[in-house]
PDB file of C-alpha atoms in Angstrom:
ATOM      1  CA  MET A 357       4.563   2.946 -16.873  1.00 59.00           C
ATOM      2  CA  PRO A 358       1.559   1.179 -15.538  1.00 71.00           C
ATOM      3  CA  LEU A 359       1.498  -0.127 -11.904  1.00 79.00           C
ATOM      4  CA  PRO A 360       2.583  -3.592 -11.285  1.00 81.00           C
ATOM      5  CA  PRO A 361       0.126  -6.293 -11.544  1.00 85.00           C
ATOM      6  CA  LEU A 362      -2.654  -6.292  -8.567  1.00 93.00           C
ATOM      7  CA  PRO A 363      -3.921  -9.988  -8.058  1.00 95.00           C
ATOM      8  CA  ASP A 364      -6.675 -10.611  -5.510  1.00 96.00           C
ATOM      9  CA  SER A 365      -4.240 -12.054  -3.093  1.00 96.00           C
ATOM     10  CA  ALA A 366      -2.690  -8.628  -2.849  1.00 97.00           C
ATOM     11  CA  ILE A 367      -5.890  -7.002  -1.860  1.00 97.00           C
ATOM     12  CA  SER A 368      -7.443  -7.036   1.715  1.00 98.00           C
ATOM     13  CA  LEU A 369     -10.740  -5.299   2.149  1.00 98.00           C
ATOM     14  CA  HIS A 370     -12.270  -4.001   5.408  1.00 98.00           C
ATOM     15  CA  ALA A 371      -9.504  -5.671   7.425  1.00 98.00           C
ATOM     16  CA  ALA A 372      -9.250  -5.249  11.200  1.00 98.00           C
ATOM     17  CA  ALA A 373      -6.038  -3.624  12.538  1.00 98.00           C
ATOM     18  CA  GLU A 374      -5.515  -2.507  16.056  1.00 97.00           C
ATOM     19  CA  ASP A 375      -2.840  -0.031  15.526  1.00 98.00           C
ATOM     20  CA  TRP A 376      -0.663   1.373  12.746  1.00 98.00           C
ATOM     21  CA  ARG A 377       1.836  -1.588  13.162  1.00 98.00           C
ATOM     22  CA  SER A 378      -0.891  -3.882  12.512  1.00 98.00           C
ATOM     23  CA  ALA A 379      -2.072  -2.155   9.651  1.00 98.00           C
ATOM     24  CA  VAL A 380       1.467  -1.837   8.027  1.00 98.00           C
ATOM     25  CA  ARG A 381       1.873  -5.694   8.762  1.00 98.00           C
ATOM     26  CA  LEU A 382      -1.481  -6.188   6.771  1.00 98.00           C
ATOM     27  CA  ALA A 383      -0.130  -4.356   3.830  1.00 98.00           C
ATOM     28  CA  GLY A 384       3.057  -6.465   3.925  1.00 98.00           C
ATOM     29  CA  ASP A 385       1.364  -9.734   4.459  1.00 97.00           C
ATOM     30  CA  ALA A 386      -0.690  -8.942   1.240  1.00 97.00           C
ATOM     31  CA  LEU A 387       2.426  -8.362  -0.733  1.00 97.00           C
ATOM     32  CA  ALA A 388       3.875 -11.617   0.484  1.00 97.00           C
ATOM     33  CA  HIS A 389       0.681 -13.557  -0.089  1.00 97.00           C
ATOM     34  CA  ALA A 390       0.836 -12.172  -3.759  1.00 96.00           C
ATOM     35  CA  GLY A 391       4.471 -13.439  -3.916  1.00 96.00           C
ATOM     36  CA  PHE A 392       6.063 -10.133  -4.378  1.00 96.00           C
ATOM     37  CA  THR A 393       8.044 -10.329  -0.967  1.00 97.00           C
ATOM     38  CA  THR A 394       8.852 -12.649   1.732  1.00 97.00           C
ATOM     39  CA  GLU A 395       7.416 -12.489   5.210  1.00 96.00           C
ATOM     40  CA  GLU A 396      10.369 -10.482   6.439  1.00 97.00           C
ATOM     41  CA  TYR A 397       9.352  -7.426   4.400  1.00 97.00           C
ATOM     42  CA  SER A 398       6.567  -6.621   6.738  1.00 97.00           C
ATOM     43  CA  ALA A 399       8.970  -6.060   9.654  1.00 97.00           C
ATOM     44  CA  ARG A 400      11.163  -3.745   7.493  1.00 97.00           C
ATOM     45  CA  MET A 401       8.031  -1.618   6.640  1.00 97.00           C
ATOM     46  CA  VAL A 402       7.123  -1.211  10.196  1.00 97.00           C
ATOM     47  CA  GLN A 403      10.841  -0.418  11.045  1.00 97.00           C
ATOM     48  CA  VAL A 404      10.824   2.480   8.311  1.00 95.00           C
ATOM     49  CA  VAL A 405       7.872   4.223  10.131  1.00 96.00           C
ATOM     50  CA  GLU A 406       9.679   3.675  13.659  1.00 97.00           C
ATOM     51  CA  GLU A 407      12.608   5.156  12.179  1.00 96.00           C
ATOM     52  CA  TYR A 408      11.413   8.060  10.186  1.00 95.00           C
ATOM     53  CA  GLY A 409       7.996   8.781  11.612  1.00 92.00           C
ATOM     54  CA  ALA A 410       4.571   9.011   9.841  1.00 93.00           C
ATOM     55  CA  TYR A 411       5.650  10.587   6.524  1.00 93.00           C
ATOM     56  CA  ILE A 412       4.261   7.651   4.881  1.00 94.00           C
ATOM     57  CA  VAL A 413       0.705   8.952   5.609  1.00 96.00           C
ATOM     58  CA  ILE A 414       0.704  10.975   2.410  1.00 93.00           C
ATOM     59  CA  ALA A 415      -2.798  12.231   2.168  1.00 94.00           C
ATOM     60  CA  PRO A 416      -5.926  12.345   4.298  1.00 95.00           C
ATOM     61  CA  GLY A 417      -6.609   8.729   5.217  1.00 96.00           C
ATOM     62  CA  LEU A 418      -4.023   7.080   2.952  1.00 96.00           C
ATOM     63  CA  ALA A 419      -0.596   5.599   3.852  1.00 97.00           C
ATOM     64  CA  LEU A 420       2.018   4.305   1.241  1.00 95.00           C
ATOM     65  CA  ALA A 421       3.890   1.615   3.336  1.00 96.00           C
ATOM     66  CA  HIS A 422       7.285   0.595   1.773  1.00 94.00           C
ATOM     67  CA  ALA A 423      10.926  -0.041   2.556  1.00 94.00           C
ATOM     68  CA  ARG A 424      13.952   0.012   0.503  1.00 91.00           C
ATOM     69  CA  PRO A 425      14.638  -2.762  -2.153  1.00 92.00           C
ATOM     70  CA  GLY A 426      16.245  -5.774  -0.503  1.00 93.00           C
ATOM     71  CA  ALA A 427      16.647  -9.614  -0.776  1.00 96.00           C
ATOM     72  CA  ASP A 428      13.240  -9.911   0.640  1.00 97.00           C
ATOM     73  CA  VAL A 429      11.538  -8.138  -2.388  1.00 96.00           C
ATOM     74  CA  LEU A 430      11.132 -11.077  -4.901  1.00 96.00           C
ATOM     75  CA  SER A 431       9.488  -8.889  -7.556  1.00 93.00           C
ATOM     76  CA  PRO A 432       7.855  -5.447  -7.808  1.00 92.00           C
ATOM     77  CA  GLY A 433       4.415  -5.414  -6.382  1.00 93.00           C
ATOM     78  CA  VAL A 434       1.606  -3.346  -4.811  1.00 94.00           C
ATOM     79  CA  SER A 435      -0.987  -4.331  -2.292  1.00 97.00           C
ATOM     80  CA  VAL A 436      -4.035  -2.665  -1.128  1.00 97.00           C
ATOM     81  CA  VAL A 437      -5.507  -2.861   2.349  1.00 98.00           C
ATOM     82  CA  THR A 438      -8.755  -1.057   3.645  1.00 98.00           C
ATOM     83  CA  LEU A 439      -9.507  -0.878   7.279  1.00 98.00           C
ATOM     84  CA  SER A 440     -12.933  -1.361   8.898  1.00 97.00           C
ATOM     85  CA  GLU A 441     -11.839   1.075  11.522  1.00 98.00           C
ATOM     86  CA  PRO A 442      -9.140   3.797  10.641  1.00 98.00           C
ATOM     87  CA  VAL A 443      -6.007   3.981  12.793  1.00 98.00           C
ATOM     88  CA  ASN A 444      -3.859   6.794  13.773  1.00 98.00           C
ATOM     89  CA  PHE A 445      -0.085   6.945  12.491  1.00 97.00           C
ATOM     90  CA  GLY A 446       0.743  10.131  14.543  1.00 96.00           C
ATOM     91  CA  HIS A 447       0.623  12.290  11.265  1.00 95.00           C
ATOM     92  CA  PRO A 448      -0.335  15.967  12.260  1.00 94.00           C
ATOM     93  CA  HIS A 449      -2.676  16.429   9.486  1.00 95.00           C
ATOM     94  CA  ASN A 450      -3.736  13.241   7.760  1.00 95.00           C
ATOM     95  CA  ASP A 451      -4.607  10.658  10.339  1.00 97.00           C
ATOM     96  CA  PRO A 452      -6.639   8.693  10.735  1.00 98.00           C
ATOM     97  CA  VAL A 453      -5.848   6.199   8.022  1.00 98.00           C
ATOM     98  CA  ASN A 454      -8.181   3.713   6.411  1.00 97.00           C
ATOM     99  CA  VAL A 455      -6.414   2.963   3.047  1.00 98.00           C
ATOM    100  CA  LEU A 456      -2.851   1.488   2.901  1.00 98.00           C
ATOM    101  CA  ILE A 457      -0.964   0.757  -0.295  1.00 96.00           C
ATOM    102  CA  GLY A 458       1.929  -1.513   0.176  1.00 96.00           C
ATOM    103  CA  LEU A 459       4.710  -1.110  -2.249  1.00 94.00           C
ATOM    104  CA  ALA A 460       7.754  -3.311  -3.015  1.00 94.00           C
ATOM    105  CA  VAL A 461      10.188  -2.623  -5.580  1.00 91.00           C
ATOM    106  CA  THR A 462      13.625  -3.898  -6.582  1.00 90.00           C
ATOM    107  CA  GLY A 463      15.188  -0.770  -7.804  1.00 85.00           C
ATOM    108  CA  ALA A 464      15.180   3.034  -7.186  1.00 76.00           C
ATOM    109  CA  GLU A 465      13.782   3.561 -10.771  1.00 79.00           C
ATOM    110  CA  GLU A 466      10.809   1.496 -10.137  1.00 77.00           C
ATOM    111  CA  HIS A 467       9.942   3.299  -6.865  1.00 74.00           C
ATOM    112  CA  VAL A 468      10.056   6.527  -8.543  1.00 78.00           C
ATOM    113  CA  THR A 469       7.719   5.389 -11.335  1.00 81.00           C
ATOM    114  CA  SER A 470       5.259   3.446  -9.217  1.00 80.00           C
ATOM    115  CA  VAL A 471       5.094   6.486  -6.756  1.00 81.00           C
ATOM    116  CA  ALA A 472       4.419   8.725  -9.710  1.00 83.00           C
ATOM    117  CA  GLU A 473       1.691   6.240 -11.077  1.00 85.00           C
ATOM    118  CA  LEU A 474       0.181   6.150  -7.734  1.00 87.00           C
ATOM    119  CA  ALA A 475       0.303  10.007  -7.408  1.00 86.00           C
ATOM    120  CA  ASN A 476      -1.528  10.392 -10.619  1.00 87.00           C
ATOM    121  CA  VAL A 477      -4.256   8.144  -9.119  1.00 88.00           C
ATOM    122  CA  PHE A 478      -4.617  10.004  -6.004  1.00 88.00           C
ATOM    123  CA  ASN A 479      -4.751  13.570  -7.795  1.00 88.00           C
ATOM    124  CA  ASP A 480      -8.380  12.548  -7.971  1.00 89.00           C
ATOM    125  CA  ALA A 481      -9.702  13.439  -4.572  1.00 87.00           C
ATOM    126  CA  ARG A 482     -12.327  10.766  -4.945  1.00 94.00           C
ATOM    127  CA  SER A 483      -9.979   8.037  -5.246  1.00 94.00           C
ATOM    128  CA  ILE A 484      -9.191   7.601  -1.464  1.00 95.00           C
ATOM    129  CA  PRO A 485     -12.893   7.440  -0.526  1.00 96.00           C
ATOM    130  CA  ALA A 486     -13.674   5.105  -3.323  1.00 96.00           C
ATOM    131  CA  LEU A 487     -10.951   2.667  -2.346  1.00 96.00           C
ATOM    132  CA  ALA A 488     -12.184   2.885   1.399  1.00 97.00           C
ATOM    133  CA  GLU A 489     -15.799   1.875   0.108  1.00 97.00           C
ATOM    134  CA  ALA A 490     -14.745  -0.693  -2.407  1.00 97.00           C
ATOM    135  CA  THR A 491     -16.083  -4.177  -1.805  1.00 97.00           C
ATOM    136  CA  THR A 492     -14.464  -6.281  -4.662  1.00 97.00           C
ATOM    137  CA  PRO A 493     -10.794  -6.599  -5.957  1.00 96.00           C
ATOM    138  CA  GLU A 494     -12.249  -5.754  -9.301  1.00 95.00           C
ATOM    139  CA  ARG A 495     -13.393  -2.332  -8.084  1.00 96.00           C
ATOM    140  CA  VAL A 496      -9.969  -1.586  -6.458  1.00 96.00           C
ATOM    141  CA  ARG A 497      -8.156  -2.293  -9.707  1.00 94.00           C
ATOM    142  CA  GLU A 498     -10.706  -0.193 -11.506  1.00 93.00           C
ATOM    143  CA  ILE A 499      -9.900   2.852  -9.330  1.00 94.00           C
ATOM    144  CA  LEU A 500      -6.054   2.267  -9.438  1.00 92.00           C
ATOM    145  CA  GLY A 501      -6.021   1.408 -13.202  1.00 87.00           C
ATOM    146  CA  ALA A 502      -4.290  -1.849 -12.443  1.00 80.00           C
ATOM    147  CA  ARG A 503      -4.198  -5.190 -13.940  1.00 76.00           C
ATOM    148  CA  ALA A 504      -4.907  -8.539 -12.205  1.00 77.00           C
ATOM    149  CA  THR A 505      -2.132 -10.232 -13.608  1.00 73.00           C
ATOM    150  CA  SER A 506       0.928  -9.478 -15.830  1.00 64.00           C
ATOM    151  CA  GLU A 507      -0.715 -11.444 -18.695  1.00 54.00           C
ATOM    152  CA  GLU A 508      -3.475  -9.050 -18.944  1.00 46.00           C
TER     153      GLU A 508
END
């Protein structure tokens, strides 16, 4: 199953974040700007990290920000945020983070398939540095193997 579409509005490159909360909100804002979620989803993504810790930092430099399906998820979607300066989440091995993937799903099965698809992308150790250095949405989609819209 391919990743959900990744429109330009879901991508923010070389953004500034003062801390991990700000970085997670940027990933949530990108999901909302693309129409995948409402603005409230960002707060739930931050709450997940506050409650469960930095487990969303899944590889050196990479965080997968997400929350459970809820009324604030309008459709499945992915966002990508790269940071101009990395931030620490408190992860013992994978800090600092400079690439965040925001994930919104409407059901548990979508969560599993989307995470599996992303895991396939990040099996290539070059993917995270390539995303961090990407300067265009087209390059981000190329790295992730994503489409810009559902019609493509």
